Amino acid sequence: MKQLGMDKRIEKKKWSQKKSLYLGGIILFIALAFFGFKTLNRKIYKLEASRISVKKVTEGDFQDVILIDGNVEPINLVLVNTLEGGSVEEIFIEDGVLVTKGTPLLRLSNPAATLGYMNQETAIIEQINNLRSLKLSLEKDQRSLMESLMDSENSLADVQRSFKVDSLLFAKDIIAKNDFVNLKESYKYLQDKRNFMNNNVKKSARDNKVQIQQINKSIGLMQRNLDMIHENIEKMLVRAPVTGMLSSFDPVIGESYMKNQNVAKIDIQSGFKIRGRVDEYFLSTVKSGQLARFSFDGQIVNLKVKKVLSEVNNGRFEIDLVFVEDIPEAITNGQSLQVKLELSKAKKSLLIPRGNYFQASGGQYVFVLDNNGEAHKRYIRLGKNNPSYYQVLEGLVIGEEFISSSYDDFKNYESIKINK
């Protein structure tokens, strides 16, 4: 019985060894299956090296620069506007010619306005004539009073002479007392009459002087109104306000213009400026005095912001840029240019070139090459950018290479196998 028990224990030991081998095989199989599954599940995209572009991470001077569209314009440009509304009746000159100040450009016709001015002119002339007639009447009345005063003084002088003689005769009892008293009373009456008329003439002269001054002032005001009416009629003839080169002048006979509507521009020919258009996003960033530049005939031409026009139209505002050095001779009015506007000073930064990769990654990651012919997705953080570079803040080091061409075909993969 004991021997049988011992045999059973030996069989149990053999069975445990088999079980251990069996379990070990299972574990090895699971491990191999896990690593195999992981290997098969790894996202790797294969492509030819000829289909990609590779750029290097560098360090250099980074400057915040934006590209803006600009047009060459005269630095001193005068707008020619209509002073009155009407339709074009005559055109006296062609576009693109040199004009002098006062040169007739076109004549407008506005019968309704002209008739209104003529009616106003007639009414004002009638009022002026009435005031002048009143002035003449006042002056005539003043002369009549003066003549009456002169007659009174003449009569007084005659009676005064008689009174002096009769006074001597009366003292010697040569003439009767009644005759002397009558003469004396007549003399006294003529004296009072002369004094009354003299005061009346003076008062009338003072009153007439004030009234005539007011009449003259009213006539002057009416005359100015009359002159303004003549000027308004003359405004139907549009003239050049300054001497210069005429441009944007293309009227047509019969074309209607409103009051203060632009009909032409005149370049005073004192130089050129660049009128640039900037996205409204940069409105608070762009200031007078900032520098800019553009390439022209193989040379770099430097500019400076002269004026910022803060009014926004269609998402853009305008700036005026002037030339820092001499204006290139080949520059002409109306040329379109692309200008680099500097928003900051240059400083040392880690840089990567701009490329098509940004459209797919949004600048959040790039595929960085290793030494084994593969490229791996790496998340990065970018700062500012200019037309040539992005500023790298995190995720890359100088000298590393990355794929700079489009990521559209493999943006969902983590790694790329590059076949050379």
Short mmCIF file of C-alpha atoms in Angstrom, two decimals:
data_model
loop_
_atom_site.label_atom_id
_atom_site.label_comp_id
_atom_site.label_asym_id
_atom_site.label_seq_id
_atom_site.Cartn_x
_atom_site.Cartn_y
_atom_site.Cartn_z
CA MET A 1 0.00 0.00 0.00
CA LYS A 2 2.82 2.41 0.82
CA GLN A 3 4.55 1.50 -2.42
CA LEU A 4 1.45 2.31 -4.37
CA GLY A 5 1.18 5.65 -2.58
CA MET A 6 4.74 6.46 -3.55
CA ASP A 7 3.97 5.61 -7.21
CA LYS A 8 1.08 7.99 -7.19
CA ARG A 9 3.22 10.83 -5.85
CA ILE A 10 5.73 10.30 -8.64
CA GLU A 11 3.00 10.56 -11.28
CA LYS A 12 1.73 13.79 -9.71
CA LYS A 13 5.22 15.33 -9.99
CA LYS A 14 5.48 14.50 -13.69
CA TRP A 15 2.05 15.98 -14.31
CA SER A 16 3.14 19.32 -12.65
CA GLN A 17 6.17 19.66 -14.92
CA LYS A 18 4.04 19.28 -18.01
CA LYS A 19 1.62 21.80 -16.68
CA SER A 20 4.42 24.28 -16.10
CA LEU A 21 5.68 23.89 -19.64
CA TYR A 22 2.18 24.28 -20.90
CA LEU A 23 1.62 27.48 -18.95
CA GLY A 24 4.97 28.86 -20.05
CA GLY A 25 4.08 28.26 -23.66
CA ILE A 26 0.81 30.07 -23.24
CA ILE A 27 2.54 33.07 -21.65
CA LEU A 28 5.15 33.18 -24.43
CA PHE A 29 2.41 33.01 -27.05
CA ILE A 30 0.49 35.86 -25.44
CA ALA A 31 3.65 37.99 -25.26
CA LEU A 32 4.53 37.31 -28.87
CA ALA A 33 0.94 38.02 -29.89
CA PHE A 34 0.93 41.29 -27.93
CA PHE A 35 4.14 42.57 -29.46
CA GLY A 36 3.05 41.38 -32.87
CA PHE A 37 -0.29 43.12 -32.52
CA LYS A 38 1.42 46.28 -31.34
CA THR A 39 3.82 46.13 -34.24
CA LEU A 40 1.03 45.57 -36.74
CA ASN A 41 -1.05 48.34 -35.16
CA ARG A 42 1.75 50.95 -35.31
CA LYS A 43 0.83 53.82 -37.73
CA ILE A 44 3.59 54.10 -40.28
CA TYR A 45 3.18 55.76 -43.67
CA LYS A 46 5.61 54.88 -46.44
CA LEU A 47 6.55 57.31 -49.18
CA GLU A 48 9.33 58.13 -51.59
CA ALA A 49 11.90 60.75 -50.65
CA SER A 50 11.29 62.51 -53.96
CA ARG A 51 7.75 63.39 -52.87
CA ILE A 52 8.76 65.50 -49.87
CA SER A 53 10.77 68.62 -49.14
CA VAL A 54 13.00 68.81 -46.10
CA LYS A 55 14.10 71.98 -44.29
CA LYS A 56 16.32 72.60 -41.30
CA VAL A 57 15.66 74.38 -37.99
CA THR A 58 17.93 77.42 -37.84
CA GLU A 59 18.72 80.32 -35.57
CA GLY A 60 18.72 83.88 -36.89
CA ASP A 61 17.39 87.40 -36.65
CA PHE A 62 13.60 87.32 -36.59
CA GLN A 63 11.59 90.39 -37.42
CA ASP A 64 7.79 90.72 -37.28
CA VAL A 65 6.99 91.77 -40.86
CA ILE A 66 3.75 91.74 -42.84
CA LEU A 67 3.18 92.00 -46.57
CA ILE A 68 0.78 94.72 -47.70
CA ASP A 69 -0.45 95.86 -51.10
CA GLY A 70 0.42 99.40 -52.12
CA ASN A 71 -0.03 101.80 -55.01
CA VAL A 72 2.18 104.67 -56.11
CA GLU A 73 0.38 108.00 -55.79
CA PRO A 74 1.43 111.65 -56.06
CA ILE A 75 2.51 113.00 -52.68
CA ASN A 76 0.46 116.14 -53.31
CA LEU A 77 -2.79 115.26 -55.05
CA VAL A 78 -5.61 117.79 -55.43
CA LEU A 79 -9.17 116.64 -56.07
CA VAL A 80 -11.30 118.59 -58.55
CA ASN A 81 -14.94 118.64 -57.45
CA THR A 82 -18.02 120.21 -58.96
CA LEU A 83 -19.18 123.32 -57.12
CA GLU A 84 -22.70 123.00 -58.52
CA GLY A 85 -24.68 120.05 -59.87
CA GLY A 86 -25.66 119.66 -63.51
CA SER A 87 -25.12 117.75 -66.74
CA VAL A 88 -21.99 118.06 -68.87
CA GLU A 89 -22.51 120.59 -71.64
CA GLU A 90 -18.94 121.15 -72.89
CA ILE A 91 -15.56 119.47 -72.37
CA PHE A 92 -12.52 121.67 -72.97
CA ILE A 93 -9.53 119.39 -72.29
CA GLU A 94 -8.35 115.75 -72.29
CA ASP A 95 -7.10 113.53 -69.50
CA GLY A 96 -3.36 113.20 -68.86
CA VAL A 97 -2.27 116.72 -69.87
CA LEU A 98 -0.52 119.44 -67.90
CA VAL A 99 -2.96 122.18 -66.84
CA THR A 100 -2.40 125.57 -65.24
CA LYS A 101 -4.47 127.06 -62.45
CA GLY A 102 -7.77 128.41 -63.77
CA THR A 103 -7.80 126.31 -66.94
CA PRO A 104 -11.44 125.47 -67.91
CA LEU A 105 -12.05 121.72 -67.76
CA LEU A 106 -15.77 121.38 -68.47
CA ARG A 107 -19.03 123.32 -68.34
CA LEU A 108 -22.16 122.05 -66.64
CA SER A 109 -25.73 122.93 -67.52
CA ASN A 110 -28.51 123.29 -64.94
CA PRO A 111 -31.43 125.35 -66.32
CA ALA A 112 -33.48 125.14 -63.12
CA ALA A 113 -30.63 126.41 -60.95
CA THR A 114 -29.75 129.12 -63.48
CA LEU A 115 -33.35 130.36 -63.58
CA GLY A 116 -33.45 130.45 -59.79
CA TYR A 117 -30.25 132.50 -59.68
CA MET A 118 -31.63 134.92 -62.28
CA ASN A 119 -34.83 135.44 -60.26
CA GLN A 120 -32.77 136.10 -57.14
CA GLU A 121 -30.60 138.52 -59.08
CA THR A 122 -33.65 140.45 -60.33
CA ALA A 123 -35.13 140.73 -56.82
CA ILE A 124 -31.84 141.92 -55.32
CA ILE A 125 -31.30 144.52 -58.05
CA GLU A 126 -34.82 145.85 -57.44
CA GLN A 127 -34.13 146.17 -53.70
CA ILE A 128 -30.83 147.92 -54.36
CA ASN A 129 -32.56 150.42 -56.67
CA ASN A 130 -35.24 151.11 -54.04
CA LEU A 131 -32.63 151.76 -51.37
CA ARG A 132 -30.67 154.03 -53.68
CA SER A 133 -33.87 155.98 -54.47
CA LEU A 134 -34.52 156.39 -50.73
CA LYS A 135 -30.96 157.60 -50.25
CA LEU A 136 -31.36 160.17 -53.02
CA SER A 137 -34.67 161.32 -51.49
CA LEU A 138 -33.05 161.83 -48.09
CA GLU A 139 -30.20 163.78 -49.64
CA LYS A 140 -32.68 165.90 -51.63
CA ASP A 141 -34.71 166.70 -48.49
CA GLN A 142 -31.52 167.68 -46.71
CA ARG A 143 -30.61 170.06 -49.51
CA SER A 144 -34.12 171.60 -49.39
CA LEU A 145 -33.76 172.23 -45.69
CA MET A 146 -30.37 173.80 -46.26
CA GLU A 147 -31.81 176.06 -48.95
CA SER A 148 -34.65 177.12 -46.64
CA LEU A 149 -32.11 177.88 -43.91
CA MET A 150 -30.07 179.94 -46.33
CA ASP A 151 -33.21 181.94 -47.35
CA SER A 152 -34.06 182.46 -43.71
CA GLU A 153 -30.58 183.71 -42.90
CA ASN A 154 -30.68 186.02 -45.91
CA SER A 155 -34.01 187.52 -44.81
CA LEU A 156 -32.68 187.89 -41.27
CA ALA A 157 -29.60 189.72 -42.55
CA ASP A 158 -31.75 192.23 -44.45
CA VAL A 159 -33.99 192.92 -41.45
CA GLN A 160 -30.93 193.10 -39.18
CA ARG A 161 -29.44 195.91 -41.28
CA SER A 162 -32.73 197.80 -41.26
CA PHE A 163 -33.08 197.26 -37.50
CA LYS A 164 -29.62 198.74 -36.83
CA VAL A 165 -30.38 201.86 -38.90
CA ASP A 166 -33.87 202.34 -37.45
CA SER A 167 -32.50 201.91 -33.94
CA LEU A 168 -30.34 205.04 -34.47
CA LEU A 169 -33.19 206.95 -36.08
CA PHE A 170 -35.59 205.96 -33.28
CA ALA A 171 -33.12 207.16 -30.70
CA LYS A 172 -33.17 210.57 -32.40
CA ASP A 173 -36.99 210.49 -32.67
CA ILE A 174 -36.79 210.54 -36.44
CA ILE A 175 -39.13 207.51 -36.98
CA ALA A 176 -42.35 206.63 -35.27
CA LYS A 177 -42.34 204.21 -32.33
CA ASN A 178 -44.89 201.85 -33.94
CA ASP A 179 -42.76 201.45 -37.03
CA PHE A 180 -39.69 200.66 -34.89
CA VAL A 181 -41.61 198.12 -32.74
CA ASN A 182 -42.94 196.34 -35.82
CA LEU A 183 -39.46 196.14 -37.27
CA LYS A 184 -38.06 194.90 -33.97
CA GLU A 185 -40.69 192.13 -33.72
CA SER A 186 -40.06 191.15 -37.33
CA TYR A 187 -36.33 190.93 -36.56
CA LYS A 188 -37.01 188.80 -33.47
CA TYR A 189 -39.29 186.45 -35.48
CA LEU A 190 -36.68 185.97 -38.20
CA GLN A 191 -34.03 185.23 -35.56
CA ASP A 192 -36.21 182.54 -33.95
CA LYS A 193 -37.10 181.12 -37.34
CA ARG A 194 -33.43 180.98 -38.34
CA ASN A 195 -32.48 179.25 -35.07
CA PHE A 196 -35.33 176.74 -35.42
CA MET A 197 -34.41 175.93 -39.01
CA ASN A 198 -30.73 175.69 -38.08
CA ASN A 199 -31.50 173.13 -35.34
CA ASN A 200 -33.83 171.28 -37.69
CA VAL A 201 -31.13 171.09 -40.38
CA LYS A 202 -28.58 169.74 -37.87
CA LYS A 203 -31.00 167.14 -36.49
CA SER A 204 -32.03 166.09 -40.00
CA ALA A 205 -28.37 165.82 -41.00
CA ARG A 206 -27.64 163.54 -38.03
CA ASP A 207 -30.67 161.34 -38.71
CA ASN A 208 -30.00 161.18 -42.41
CA LYS A 209 -26.36 160.27 -41.79
CA VAL A 210 -27.37 157.23 -39.70
CA GLN A 211 -30.06 156.21 -42.16
CA ILE A 212 -27.78 156.64 -45.17
CA GLN A 213 -25.09 154.52 -43.41
CA GLN A 214 -27.65 151.76 -42.90
CA ILE A 215 -28.77 152.07 -46.53
CA ASN A 216 -25.16 151.85 -47.74
CA LYS A 217 -24.58 148.79 -45.52
CA SER A 218 -27.71 147.10 -46.86
CA ILE A 219 -26.69 147.90 -50.43
CA GLY A 220 -23.23 146.44 -49.71
CA LEU A 221 -24.72 143.20 -48.35
CA MET A 222 -27.06 142.92 -51.32
CA GLN A 223 -24.17 143.59 -53.69
CA ARG A 224 -22.21 140.74 -52.08
CA ASN A 225 -25.24 138.47 -52.46
CA LEU A 226 -25.38 139.52 -56.08
CA ASP A 227 -21.71 138.71 -56.50
CA MET A 228 -22.27 135.29 -54.92
CA ILE A 229 -25.08 134.62 -57.38
CA HIS A 230 -22.75 135.55 -60.24
CA GLU A 231 -20.11 133.24 -58.73
CA ASN A 232 -22.63 130.39 -58.47
CA ILE A 233 -23.52 130.86 -62.12
CA GLU A 234 -19.80 130.90 -62.91
CA LYS A 235 -19.37 127.67 -60.91
CA MET A 236 -21.08 125.85 -63.76
CA LEU A 237 -17.67 126.21 -65.43
CA VAL A 238 -15.30 123.76 -63.68
CA ARG A 239 -11.71 125.06 -63.63
CA ALA A 240 -8.38 123.59 -62.51
CA PRO A 241 -7.74 124.78 -58.92
CA VAL A 242 -3.94 124.31 -59.20
CA THR A 243 -1.23 123.75 -61.79
CA GLY A 244 -0.29 120.12 -62.38
CA MET A 245 -0.92 116.89 -64.30
CA LEU A 246 -4.60 116.10 -64.89
CA SER A 247 -5.74 112.52 -64.22
CA SER A 248 -8.93 110.48 -63.66
CA PHE A 249 -10.77 112.90 -65.96
CA ASP A 250 -13.26 111.08 -68.19
CA PRO A 251 -16.55 113.04 -68.42
CA VAL A 252 -19.13 112.38 -71.14
CA ILE A 253 -21.44 114.95 -72.74
CA GLY A 254 -24.81 114.70 -71.00
CA GLU A 255 -23.42 112.94 -67.93
CA SER A 256 -24.90 114.24 -64.68
CA TYR A 257 -22.83 115.29 -61.69
CA MET A 258 -23.99 116.06 -58.17
CA LYS A 259 -22.75 119.04 -56.18
CA ASN A 260 -19.26 118.41 -54.69
CA GLN A 261 -18.77 115.29 -56.85
CA ASN A 262 -15.23 114.44 -57.90
CA VAL A 263 -14.51 114.83 -61.62
CA ALA A 264 -10.70 114.71 -61.75
CA LYS A 265 -7.40 114.68 -59.86
CA ILE A 266 -4.41 116.95 -60.35
CA ASP A 267 -0.88 115.84 -59.45
CA ILE A 268 1.18 118.86 -58.36
CA GLN A 269 4.27 116.80 -59.34
CA SER A 270 6.21 117.31 -56.15
CA GLY A 271 7.03 113.61 -55.70
CA PHE A 272 5.39 110.26 -54.95
CA LYS A 273 4.17 108.31 -51.94
CA ILE A 274 2.88 104.76 -51.43
CA ARG A 275 -0.74 104.32 -50.32
CA GLY A 276 -0.82 100.94 -48.53
CA ARG A 277 -3.80 98.83 -47.42
CA VAL A 278 -3.43 96.91 -44.14
CA ASP A 279 -5.68 94.31 -42.51
CA GLU A 280 -7.72 95.81 -39.66
CA TYR A 281 -6.16 93.24 -37.28
CA PHE A 282 -3.01 95.39 -37.24
CA LEU A 283 -4.77 98.73 -36.64
CA SER A 284 -3.41 99.07 -33.10
CA THR A 285 0.06 97.91 -34.16
CA VAL A 286 0.88 100.20 -37.08
CA LYS A 287 2.25 103.62 -36.06
CA SER A 288 3.77 106.62 -37.79
CA GLY A 289 7.54 106.33 -38.17
CA GLN A 290 7.64 102.53 -38.68
CA LEU A 291 9.90 101.36 -41.50
CA ALA A 292 9.00 99.39 -44.61
CA ARG A 293 10.68 98.28 -47.81
CA PHE A 294 10.05 96.79 -51.23
CA SER A 295 12.16 95.37 -54.02
CA PHE A 296 12.32 97.35 -57.27
CA ASP A 297 14.61 96.76 -60.25
CA GLY A 298 16.83 94.50 -58.15
CA GLN A 299 17.25 97.05 -55.35
CA ILE A 300 15.72 97.42 -51.90
CA VAL A 301 13.80 100.69 -51.55
CA ASN A 302 13.26 101.90 -47.98
CA LEU A 303 10.04 103.58 -46.84
CA LYS A 304 8.64 105.11 -43.65
CA VAL A 305 5.03 105.32 -42.42
CA LYS A 306 3.99 108.97 -42.66
CA LYS A 307 0.29 108.77 -41.80
CA VAL A 308 -2.18 106.14 -40.54
CA LEU A 309 -5.75 106.56 -41.78
CA SER A 310 -7.75 104.74 -39.12
CA GLU A 311 -11.03 104.48 -41.06
CA VAL A 312 -11.72 100.81 -41.89
CA ASN A 313 -13.32 99.84 -45.20
CA ASN A 314 -13.89 96.22 -46.27
CA GLY A 315 -11.73 94.98 -43.40
CA ARG A 316 -8.74 97.19 -44.24
CA PHE A 317 -7.35 100.58 -43.32
CA GLU A 318 -4.90 102.71 -45.29
CA ILE A 319 -1.47 104.15 -44.55
CA ASP A 320 0.74 106.64 -46.38
CA LEU A 321 4.40 105.68 -46.79
CA VAL A 322 7.10 108.09 -47.97
CA PHE A 323 10.50 107.33 -49.49
CA VAL A 324 13.45 107.50 -47.09
CA GLU A 325 16.02 107.98 -49.87
CA ASP A 326 15.73 109.27 -53.44
CA ILE A 327 12.75 108.01 -55.40
CA PRO A 328 13.76 105.54 -58.17
CA GLU A 329 13.48 107.20 -61.57
CA ALA A 330 11.43 104.32 -63.03
CA ILE A 331 8.67 104.71 -60.41
CA THR A 332 5.47 105.98 -62.04
CA ASN A 333 2.05 107.00 -60.81
CA GLY A 334 -0.40 104.10 -60.43
CA GLN A 335 2.15 101.28 -60.06
CA SER A 336 1.13 98.39 -57.78
CA LEU A 337 3.71 97.14 -55.29
CA GLN A 338 4.02 94.59 -52.49
CA VAL A 339 5.56 96.22 -49.43
CA LYS A 340 7.09 94.59 -46.34
CA LEU A 341 6.00 96.55 -43.29
CA GLU A 342 8.13 96.11 -40.15
CA LEU A 343 6.14 95.72 -36.93
CA SER A 344 9.08 95.08 -34.58
CA LYS A 345 12.87 95.19 -34.25
CA ALA A 346 14.94 92.12 -35.22
CA LYS A 347 15.98 89.69 -32.45
CA LYS A 348 17.66 86.25 -32.25
CA SER A 349 15.16 83.40 -32.48
CA LEU A 350 14.82 79.74 -33.43
CA LEU A 351 13.26 79.68 -36.91
CA ILE A 352 11.62 77.29 -39.34
CA PRO A 353 10.77 78.27 -42.94
CA ARG A 354 7.18 78.70 -44.00
CA GLY A 355 5.74 75.85 -46.07
CA ASN A 356 2.70 73.85 -47.11
CA TYR A 357 2.91 71.76 -43.91
CA PHE A 358 1.16 74.54 -41.99
CA GLN A 359 -2.17 74.06 -43.78
CA ALA A 360 -2.62 70.54 -42.40
CA SER A 361 -0.93 70.91 -39.01
CA GLY A 362 -2.04 74.45 -38.19
CA GLY A 363 1.47 74.92 -36.82
CA GLN A 364 0.79 72.50 -33.94
CA TYR A 365 3.18 69.76 -35.07
CA VAL A 366 5.81 68.83 -37.67
CA PHE A 367 7.36 65.54 -38.82
CA VAL A 368 10.97 65.51 -37.60
CA LEU A 369 13.52 63.26 -39.36
CA ASP A 370 15.74 60.85 -37.45
CA ASN A 371 18.90 59.03 -38.55
CA ASN A 372 17.06 55.83 -39.53
CA GLY A 373 15.17 57.11 -42.56
CA GLU A 374 12.02 57.87 -40.65
CA ALA A 375 10.14 61.02 -39.63
CA HIS A 376 8.03 61.23 -36.46
CA LYS A 377 5.22 63.59 -35.53
CA ARG A 378 6.30 66.06 -32.87
CA TYR A 379 4.12 68.69 -31.28
CA ILE A 380 5.61 72.19 -31.17
CA ARG A 381 4.66 75.73 -30.21
CA LEU A 382 5.14 78.61 -32.63
CA GLY A 383 5.27 82.35 -31.96
CA LYS A 384 5.03 85.17 -34.46
CA ASN A 385 5.60 84.82 -38.18
CA ASN A 386 6.70 86.87 -41.14
CA PRO A 387 6.56 86.20 -44.90
CA SER A 388 9.59 83.85 -44.67
CA TYR A 389 9.71 82.21 -41.22
CA TYR A 390 7.84 81.05 -38.14
CA GLN A 391 9.30 81.75 -34.72
CA VAL A 392 9.75 78.49 -32.72
CA LEU A 393 9.06 78.72 -28.99
CA GLU A 394 9.04 75.03 -28.00
CA GLY A 395 9.55 71.52 -29.43
CA LEU A 396 12.53 71.85 -31.76
CA VAL A 397 16.29 72.42 -31.50
CA ILE A 398 18.68 74.03 -33.91
CA GLY A 399 19.93 71.74 -36.70
CA GLU A 400 16.97 69.33 -36.70
CA GLU A 401 15.37 68.55 -40.05
CA PHE A 402 11.65 68.34 -40.70
CA ILE A 403 9.32 67.75 -43.63
CA SER A 404 8.24 71.16 -44.97
CA SER A 405 5.97 69.98 -47.81
CA SER A 406 2.26 69.19 -47.53
CA TYR A 407 1.03 66.78 -44.80
CA ASP A 408 -2.35 66.14 -46.42
CA ASP A 409 -1.59 62.48 -47.29
CA PHE A 410 -0.21 61.41 -43.88
CA LYS A 411 -1.47 63.91 -41.30
CA ASN A 412 -3.26 61.10 -39.40
CA TYR A 413 -0.07 59.00 -39.04
CA GLU A 414 2.48 59.18 -36.24
CA SER A 415 5.54 58.08 -38.25
CA ILE A 416 6.72 58.03 -41.85
CA LYS A 417 9.08 55.58 -43.49
CA ILE A 418 11.05 57.37 -46.20
CA ASN A 419 12.29 55.26 -49.06
CA LYS A 420 15.33 56.74 -50.75
#
